[in-house]
Coordinates of C-alpha atoms in Angstrom, one line a residue:
M402 CA 8.6 -7.8 17.1
A403 CA 5.6 -10.0 17.4
L404 CA 6.3 -10.9 13.6
G405 CA 10.1 -11.4 14.2
V406 CA 9.4 -13.7 17.2
A407 CA 6.7 -15.5 15.3
S408 CA 8.8 -16.1 12.3
A409 CA 11.9 -17.2 14.3
Q410 CA 9.6 -19.9 16.5
F411 CA 8.0 -21.0 12.9
I412 CA 11.4 -21.7 11.2
S413 CA 12.9 -23.4 14.1
S414 CA 9.8 -25.4 14.6
T415 CA 9.9 -26.4 10.9
F416 CA 13.3 -27.8 11.0
W417 CA 12.8 -29.5 14.1
L418 CA 9.7 -31.1 12.8
R419 CA 11.5 -31.9 9.7
Q420 CA 14.2 -33.5 11.6
L421 CA 11.5 -35.4 14.1
E422 CA 9.8 -36.8 10.9
S423 CA 13.1 -37.9 9.4
D424 CA 14.3 -39.8 12.6
T425 CA 10.5 -41.3 12.9
E426 CA 10.7 -42.6 9.4
Q427 CA 14.2 -43.9 9.8
N428 CA 13.1 -45.7 13.0
V429 CA 10.3 -47.1 11.5
R430 CA 12.0 -48.4 8.7
E431 CA 14.6 -50.4 10.5
V432 CA 11.8 -51.9 12.8
S433 CA 9.8 -52.7 9.8
K434 CA 12.7 -54.6 8.0
H435 CA 13.5 -56.6 11.2
M436 CA 9.8 -57.4 11.6
A437 CA 9.3 -58.3 7.9
F438 CA 12.4 -60.6 8.0
R439 CA 10.4 -62.7 11.0
I440 CA 7.2 -62.7 9.0
A441 CA 9.1 -64.0 6.1
A442 CA 10.6 -66.8 8.2
T443 CA 7.3 -67.8 9.8
V444 CA 5.5 -67.9 6.0
S445 CA 8.5 -69.8 4.8
Y446 CA 8.2 -72.2 8.0
F447 CA 4.3 -72.8 7.3
T448 CA 4.6 -73.2 3.7
S449 CA 7.3 -75.8 4.1
L450 CA 5.2 -78.1 6.6
P451 CA 3.5 -80.8 5.2
T452 CA -0.4 -80.0 4.7
N453 CA -1.4 -82.5 7.6
Y454 CA 0.8 -80.9 9.8
R455 CA -0.2 -77.3 9.6
H456 CA -3.4 -77.4 11.5
I457 CA -1.7 -79.5 14.1
V458 CA 1.2 -76.6 14.6
I459 CA -1.4 -74.0 14.7
D460 CA -3.4 -75.6 17.4
Q461 CA -0.4 -75.8 19.6
L462 CA 0.3 -72.2 19.1
Q463 CA -3.2 -71.1 19.9
D464 CA -3.1 -73.3 23.2
M465 CA 0.5 -72.1 24.1
G466 CA -0.4 -68.3 23.8
G467 CA 1.4 -65.4 24.1
T468 CA 3.4 -66.0 20.7
R469 CA 4.8 -63.2 18.6
F470 CA 2.3 -63.8 15.6
F471 CA -1.3 -64.9 15.6
V472 CA -1.6 -67.3 12.7
T473 CA -4.6 -69.3 11.3
L474 CA -5.1 -71.1 7.9
N475 CA -8.5 -70.1 6.3
K476 CA -10.5 -71.3 3.7
E477 CA -11.0 -67.7 2.3
E478 CA -9.6 -64.3 2.2
I479 CA -10.7 -62.3 5.3
L480 CA -12.1 -59.0 4.3
I481 CA -10.2 -56.5 6.5
N482 CA -11.5 -52.8 7.1
P483 CA -8.5 -50.8 6.8
L484 CA -7.4 -47.9 8.9
E485 CA -6.8 -44.6 7.5
P486 CA -3.8 -44.4 5.4
S487 CA -0.8 -42.5 6.7
P488 CA 2.9 -42.3 5.5
L489 CA 4.4 -44.6 8.4
K490 CA 1.9 -47.2 7.7
D491 CA 2.9 -47.2 4.0
V492 CA 6.7 -47.3 5.0
V493 CA 5.5 -50.5 7.2
K494 CA 3.5 -52.1 4.0
Q495 CA 6.2 -51.5 1.6
E496 CA 9.1 -53.1 3.6
V497 CA 6.9 -56.1 4.4
N498 CA 6.1 -56.6 0.8
D499 CA 9.3 -55.9 -0.7
T500 CA 11.0 -58.4 1.9
L501 CA 8.2 -61.2 1.1
V502 CA 9.2 -60.5 -2.8
K503 CA 13.0 -60.7 -2.2
Q504 CA 13.0 -63.6 0.6
L505 CA 10.2 -65.7 -0.9
G506 CA 9.3 -64.5 -4.2
I507 CA 5.7 -63.9 -3.1
H508 CA 4.1 -61.0 -5.2
N509 CA 0.2 -61.4 -3.9
A510 CA 0.4 -61.0 -0.2
K511 CA -2.4 -58.9 1.1
I512 CA -1.2 -56.4 3.7
A513 CA -3.3 -54.1 5.7
F514 CA -3.9 -52.3 9.2
S515 CA -7.0 -53.0 11.1
S516 CA -8.5 -51.7 14.5
P517 CA -8.4 -54.6 17.1
S518 CA -12.1 -54.1 17.8
D519 CA -12.9 -54.7 14.1
L520 CA -10.5 -57.3 13.3
H521 CA -12.2 -60.4 11.7
V522 CA -10.3 -63.7 11.9
I523 CA -10.6 -67.2 10.7
N524 CA -13.7 -66.3 8.8
N525 CA -15.6 -63.2 7.8
Q526 CA -18.1 -63.5 10.5
T527 CA -15.7 -64.1 13.5
R528 CA -14.0 -60.9 15.0
L529 CA -10.9 -61.2 17.2
M530 CA -13.0 -60.4 20.2
D531 CA -15.1 -63.5 19.9
L532 CA -12.0 -65.8 20.5
P533 CA -10.8 -67.1 23.7
E534 CA -8.1 -65.0 25.4
R535 CA -5.5 -67.6 25.3
W536 CA -5.9 -67.7 21.2
G537 CA -4.6 -64.5 20.5
H538 CA -5.6 -61.6 23.1
H539 CA -2.0 -61.8 24.8
S540 CA -0.3 -61.4 21.3
L541 CA -2.7 -58.8 19.7
L542 CA -4.2 -56.7 22.6
V543 CA -2.5 -54.0 24.8
K544 CA -5.4 -53.1 27.0
P545 CA -6.6 -50.7 27.7
L546 CA -4.7 -49.1 24.3
T547 CA -5.9 -50.4 20.9
P548 CA -2.9 -49.9 18.8
P549 CA -3.2 -51.0 15.1
I550 CA -2.6 -54.5 14.2
I551 CA -0.9 -55.5 10.6
V552 CA -2.6 -58.5 9.1
I553 CA -0.7 -60.3 6.2
Q554 CA -2.6 -62.8 4.1
I555 CA -0.8 -65.1 1.7
P556 CA -2.4 -67.6 -0.5
I557 CA -0.4 -70.5 -0.2
N558 CA -2.5 -73.1 -2.6
E559 CA -5.9 -72.7 -4.5
K560 CA -8.0 -73.3 -1.3
D561 CA -5.9 -72.2 1.9
W562 CA -4.9 -68.5 3.0
L563 CA -2.1 -68.1 5.5
Y564 CA -3.6 -65.5 7.9
L565 CA -0.8 -63.6 10.2
A566 CA -1.5 -60.8 12.3
S567 CA 1.0 -59.1 14.8
L568 CA 1.5 -55.8 16.6
M569 CA 4.2 -53.7 15.7
P570 CA 7.2 -53.7 18.3
D571 CA 6.6 -50.0 18.9
P572 CA 3.0 -50.0 18.2
Y573 CA 2.3 -46.5 19.5
F574 CA 4.3 -44.5 16.8
L575 CA 1.6 -45.5 14.2
D576 CA -1.0 -43.4 16.5
D577 CA -2.5 -40.7 14.3
T578 CA -0.5 -37.8 16.1
T579 CA 0.9 -34.7 14.9
A580 CA 4.1 -33.1 16.4
V581 CA 2.6 -29.7 16.5
S582 CA 0.0 -30.8 19.4
G583 CA -2.0 -28.3 21.3
D584 CA 0.6 -28.4 24.3
R585 CA 3.4 -27.6 21.7
L586 CA 1.4 -24.7 20.2
F587 CA 0.7 -23.5 23.7
S588 CA 4.2 -23.6 24.9
M589 CA 5.0 -21.7 21.5
A590 CA 2.4 -19.1 22.2
M591 CA 3.3 -18.7 25.7
S592 CA 7.2 -18.1 24.7
V593 CA 6.4 -15.5 22.1
I594 CA 3.7 -13.5 24.6
T595 CA 6.6 -13.8 27.3
V596 CA 9.3 -12.3 24.8
L597 CA 6.9 -9.7 23.4
L598 CA 6.0 -8.5 27.1
L599 CA 9.6 -8.2 28.0
S600 CA 10.3 -6.3 24.8
I601 CA 7.3 -4.1 25.6
V602 CA 8.6 -3.1 29.0
I603 CA 12.2 -2.5 27.6
L604 CA 11.0 -0.5 24.7
R605 CA 8.9 1.9 27.0
R606 CA 11.9 2.2 28.9
V607 CA 13.8 3.1 25.8
T608 CA 11.4 5.3 24.5
R609 CA 9.9 7.3 27.5
P610 CA 13.0 9.6 27.2
L611 CA 11.8 10.1 23.7
A612 CA 8.6 10.9 24.6
T613 CA 9.8 13.2 27.3
L614 CA 11.8 15.2 24.8
A615 CA 9.2 15.4 22.2
R616 CA 6.9 17.1 24.8
A617 CA 9.8 19.3 26.0
A618 CA 10.3 20.5 22.4
E619 CA 6.6 21.0 22.0
R620 CA 6.4 23.2 25.0
F621 CA 9.7 25.2 24.2
G622 CA 8.4 25.9 20.8
Q623 CA 4.8 27.5 22.6
G624 CA 7.3 29.7 24.6
D625 CA 7.1 27.5 27.7
W626 CA 10.9 27.1 28.5
R627 CA 11.6 24.4 31.4
P628 CA 14.8 22.4 31.2
M629 CA 14.5 18.5 30.9
K630 CA 15.7 16.2 33.8
E631 CA 19.3 15.0 32.8
N632 CA 18.8 11.2 34.1
G633 CA 18.8 8.0 32.4
S634 CA 21.3 6.1 30.2
V635 CA 24.4 7.7 29.1
E636 CA 22.7 8.5 25.6
V637 CA 19.6 9.8 27.1
R638 CA 21.6 12.1 29.2
N639 CA 23.7 13.4 26.9
T640 CA 20.8 14.1 24.5
A641 CA 19.1 15.7 27.6
K642 CA 22.0 17.9 28.1
A643 CA 22.5 19.2 24.6
F644 CA 18.8 20.0 24.3
N645 CA 18.7 21.9 27.4
D646 CA 21.8 23.9 26.2
M647 CA 20.2 24.5 22.9
Q648 CA 17.2 25.9 24.8
R649 CA 19.2 28.0 26.8
R650 CA 20.8 29.6 23.6
I651 CA 17.8 30.1 21.8
Q652 CA 16.4 31.7 24.9
R653 CA 19.4 33.9 25.3
Y654 CA 19.1 34.8 21.4
L655 CA 15.5 36.0 22.1
N656 CA 16.3 37.9 25.0
D657 CA 19.2 39.7 23.3
R658 CA 16.7 40.5 20.4
E659 CA 14.1 41.9 22.7
R660 CA 16.8 44.3 24.2
L661 CA 18.2 45.3 20.8
F662 CA 14.8 46.4 19.8
A663 CA 14.2 48.2 23.1
A664 CA 17.6 49.8 22.6
I665 CA 16.5 50.8 19.1
S666 CA 13.5 52.3 20.0
H667 CA 15.1 54.3 22.7
D668 CA 18.3 55.3 20.5
L669 CA 16.2 56.1 17.5
K670 CA 13.1 58.2 18.9
T671 CA 15.7 61.1 20.2
P672 CA 17.4 61.7 16.7
I673 CA 14.0 61.4 14.9
T674 CA 12.4 64.1 17.1
R675 CA 15.7 66.1 16.5
L676 CA 15.8 66.0 13.0
R677 CA 11.6 66.6 12.7
L678 CA 12.2 69.7 14.5
R679 CA 15.3 70.8 12.4
A680 CA 12.9 69.9 9.3
E681 CA 10.1 72.2 10.5
M682 CA 12.7 75.3 10.6
L683 CA 13.5 74.9 6.9
D684 CA 12.5 77.7 4.5
E685 CA 11.8 75.9 1.6
D686 CA 8.2 74.2 1.7
D687 CA 9.0 71.3 -0.9
I688 CA 12.4 70.2 0.7
R689 CA 10.6 70.5 4.3
D690 CA 7.4 68.3 3.3
A691 CA 9.9 66.0 2.1
M692 CA 12.1 65.3 4.9
I693 CA 8.8 65.3 7.1
R694 CA 7.2 62.4 5.2
D695 CA 10.6 60.8 5.3
L696 CA 11.1 60.9 8.9
E697 CA 7.4 59.9 9.5
D698 CA 8.1 56.8 7.3
L699 CA 11.2 55.8 9.4
D700 CA 9.4 56.4 12.3
M701 CA 6.7 54.1 11.5
L702 CA 9.0 51.5 10.5
V703 CA 10.8 51.6 13.9
K704 CA 7.4 51.4 15.4
G705 CA 6.2 48.8 13.4
A706 CA 9.3 46.5 14.0
L707 CA 8.7 47.2 17.7
Q708 CA 5.0 46.3 17.6
S709 CA 5.9 43.2 15.3
V710 CA 8.5 42.0 18.2
K711 CA 6.3 43.0 21.2
E712 CA 2.9 41.8 19.9
T713 CA 4.4 38.1 19.1
D714 CA 6.4 37.6 22.0
I715 CA 3.8 37.7 24.8
H716 CA 5.2 36.6 28.0
E717 CA 2.0 35.3 29.8
N718 CA 1.2 31.9 31.3
R719 CA -1.0 29.4 29.6
V720 CA -4.7 29.3 31.1
E721 CA -8.2 28.5 30.3
V722 CA -9.4 30.6 27.5
D723 CA -12.8 31.0 26.6
I724 CA -12.8 31.8 23.0
S725 CA -16.3 31.9 22.6
R726 CA -16.8 34.9 25.2
M727 CA -13.9 36.6 23.5
L728 CA -15.5 36.6 20.4
K729 CA -19.0 37.7 21.7
D730 CA -17.3 40.7 23.5
M731 CA -15.9 41.6 20.0
Q732 CA -19.3 41.1 18.4
V733 CA -21.1 43.5 21.3
T734 CA -18.5 46.2 20.4
A735 CA -19.0 46.1 16.7
N736 CA -22.6 45.8 16.8
L737 CA -23.3 48.9 18.5
H738 CA -24.8 50.6 15.6
S739 CA -25.6 48.1 13.1
I740 CA -25.0 44.1 12.7
K741 CA -21.6 43.9 11.5
I742 CA -20.5 40.3 13.2
I743 CA -22.6 36.9 12.8
L744 CA -21.3 34.5 15.5
K745 CA -22.1 30.7 14.8
G746 CA -21.0 27.8 17.0
E747 CA -20.1 27.5 20.7
L748 CA -16.6 26.3 22.5
K749 CA -17.5 23.0 24.0
H750 CA -14.4 23.3 26.4
P751 CA -12.3 26.2 27.4
Y752 CA -8.9 26.3 25.5
I753 CA -5.7 26.4 27.3
G754 CA -3.5 28.9 25.7
K755 CA -2.0 32.4 26.0
P756 CA -5.4 34.9 26.4
L757 CA -3.9 38.3 25.3
A758 CA -2.2 36.5 22.4
I759 CA -5.0 34.7 21.3
K760 CA -7.3 37.8 21.6
R761 CA -4.6 39.7 19.4
C762 CA -4.4 36.9 16.6
L763 CA -8.5 36.9 16.3
G764 CA -8.8 40.7 16.6
N765 CA -6.4 41.4 13.9
L766 CA -8.2 39.1 11.5
V767 CA -11.7 40.3 12.4
D768 CA -10.5 43.9 11.8
N769 CA -9.3 43.0 8.5
A770 CA -12.6 41.3 7.7
L771 CA -14.7 44.4 8.9
Y772 CA -12.7 46.8 7.0
Y773 CA -12.4 45.1 3.8
G774 CA -15.8 43.5 3.7
K775 CA -17.7 45.5 6.1
R776 CA -19.5 42.6 7.7
A777 CA -17.9 39.3 9.2
T778 CA -19.4 35.9 9.9
I779 CA -17.3 34.0 12.4
H780 CA -17.8 30.0 12.8
I781 CA -16.6 28.3 15.6
E782 CA -15.8 24.6 15.3
D783 CA -14.4 22.5 18.2
D784 CA -13.7 19.0 18.7
E785 CA -11.2 16.7 20.5
E786 CA -8.1 17.6 18.2
G787 CA -8.3 21.5 18.3
V788 CA -10.3 24.4 17.7
C789 CA -11.0 25.8 14.3
I790 CA -12.2 29.5 13.9
R791 CA -13.2 30.7 10.4
I792 CA -13.7 34.2 9.8
C793 CA -15.7 35.1 6.4
D794 CA -16.3 38.5 4.9
Q795 CA -17.9 39.8 1.6
G796 CA -14.9 41.9 0.7
P797 CA -12.9 41.7 -2.8
G798 CA -10.5 38.9 -1.6
I799 CA -7.1 38.6 -2.3
P800 CA -5.4 37.3 -5.8
I801 CA -4.3 33.8 -5.5
D802 CA -0.9 34.6 -6.2
K803 CA -0.4 37.3 -3.4
I804 CA -2.0 35.0 -0.6
D805 CA 1.3 33.7 0.8
K806 CA 3.0 37.3 0.4
V807 CA 0.5 39.1 2.5
F808 CA 1.8 37.2 5.6
Q809 CA 4.9 39.1 4.9
P810 CA 5.6 42.2 7.3
Y811 CA 4.8 45.7 5.8
T812 CA 2.7 43.9 3.4
R813 CA -0.3 45.9 2.2
L814 CA -2.2 45.4 -1.2
I815 CA -2.8 49.2 -1.5
D816 CA -3.7 49.0 -5.2
E817 CA -6.5 46.6 -4.5
H818 CA -7.7 48.0 -1.2
N819 CA -6.6 51.5 -1.0
G820 CA -4.6 50.8 2.2
H821 CA -5.7 50.5 5.6
P822 CA -5.2 54.0 7.0
T823 CA -4.4 53.1 10.4
G824 CA -2.1 49.9 9.6
M825 CA 1.2 49.2 8.6
G826 CA 1.0 45.5 6.9
L827 CA 1.5 43.8 10.2
G828 CA -1.8 42.3 11.3
L829 CA -1.7 38.9 9.2
S830 CA 2.1 38.5 10.4
I831 CA 1.4 39.0 13.9
A832 CA -1.8 36.7 13.7
R833 CA 0.2 33.8 12.1
N834 CA 3.0 34.0 14.4
I835 CA 0.9 33.7 17.2
A836 CA -0.9 30.9 15.9
R837 CA 2.3 29.1 15.2
A838 CA 3.6 29.8 18.8
H839 CA 0.4 27.9 19.9
G840 CA 1.1 24.9 17.4
G841 CA -1.6 26.2 15.0
E842 CA -1.8 27.7 11.7
V843 CA -3.4 30.7 10.1
T844 CA -4.5 30.2 6.4
L845 CA -6.4 32.4 3.9
S846 CA -8.9 31.2 1.1
N847 CA -11.1 33.0 -1.4
Q848 CA -14.8 31.9 -0.9
P849 CA -16.5 30.7 -4.0
V850 CA -18.8 33.4 -4.8
Q851 CA -17.4 36.5 -3.1
G852 CA -15.2 37.4 0.0
L853 CA -12.2 36.0 2.1
E854 CA -12.0 33.3 4.5
A855 CA -9.4 33.4 7.1
K856 CA -9.2 30.2 9.1
V857 CA -7.5 29.8 12.4
W858 CA -6.6 26.3 13.7
L859 CA -5.3 25.6 17.4
P860 CA -4.4 22.3 18.4
R861 CA -5.8 20.7 21.7
H862 CA -2.4 19.4 23.5

């Protein structure tokens, strides 16, 4: 926005400045032409006078005062300290020179601009300030200002130089000023700042509902369902209404899923029990044992599905959780007979989350580390962005091509680890679901030498 406003100001100012420069140059050119004709007329008049009358006319002009030009007849060329050149001064000099050439055929005129305080007249030792006021002060000085004076010197014979000095009709346009002055820059800057401040206010009002929507979506993803307020512009109200409808539909789906699994648990337990009793009454041992194993597998699958749902969807409020204390309790329990868990690091501030869910997540990972690696080293790393817990064991690790697969429910690397006698392959899946419900993640990686590292990342919101 700042770049766009500044670019617009720059482009418009560029056009305005170019137009202003063009108009100024045109005005200077017109004024210079009129002045050049008067200079040419004055030069023509003096050159046409008899030599004896020239000084008489000059004396009369000096006695009269207030004439358009300051004119003298000098015996030498007066050395002028010229002012710094500028495009407008060059236009004036060019117009005067061209007019003298066209009107009088004079090609050797000396034209320059000088400051009144440094202007020499009559000879190279006398300055304008040294002359009586009636001689030239009225025509060449505009106190207290000191506009530049144009000086034209023309040799009219081998001995005499006709010296003319005059102010421009508008003596101020030749000042060395720039259209991009400090006041104009300040005005442009204030306009940009004003537009930006208004834009910030408007954009905040526009984007505030989006920030509210983002926070509501994040809360809902973490299991905290609260309807948004449906206020604001028509588009914002429609968006909030659609989001609330979506939350209600998803919440109904989750509730229906819980009821479905509860019904499955209730409806399947009784027929499984009946089938098991009937299988016990079979006479043939092989058939009886095979049916009992199948029923045990079916019972395990049902219990596993219910466990996966119940342990992931934990309905509890978010409170301060002291993860350090939680891990220390696990360490004390595991180290009753020998050191199995080494804990490194501390939690700087309590974490806001669901305590039972976090305990189940960490407990599953620690149990796996102790079972497959016998020992575990737990590192706690805490900063402003989140909490990172790394659980490292000295077990055989996991093949790289199966690291992602082990997070799938009912996945156990039986061939590699001979199976977990009390597990159903749900621990890692449940741990990852709980971490993701908190906006975090669980990842596995093999350590360089030996063992597996399970990393839990829980962001602070």
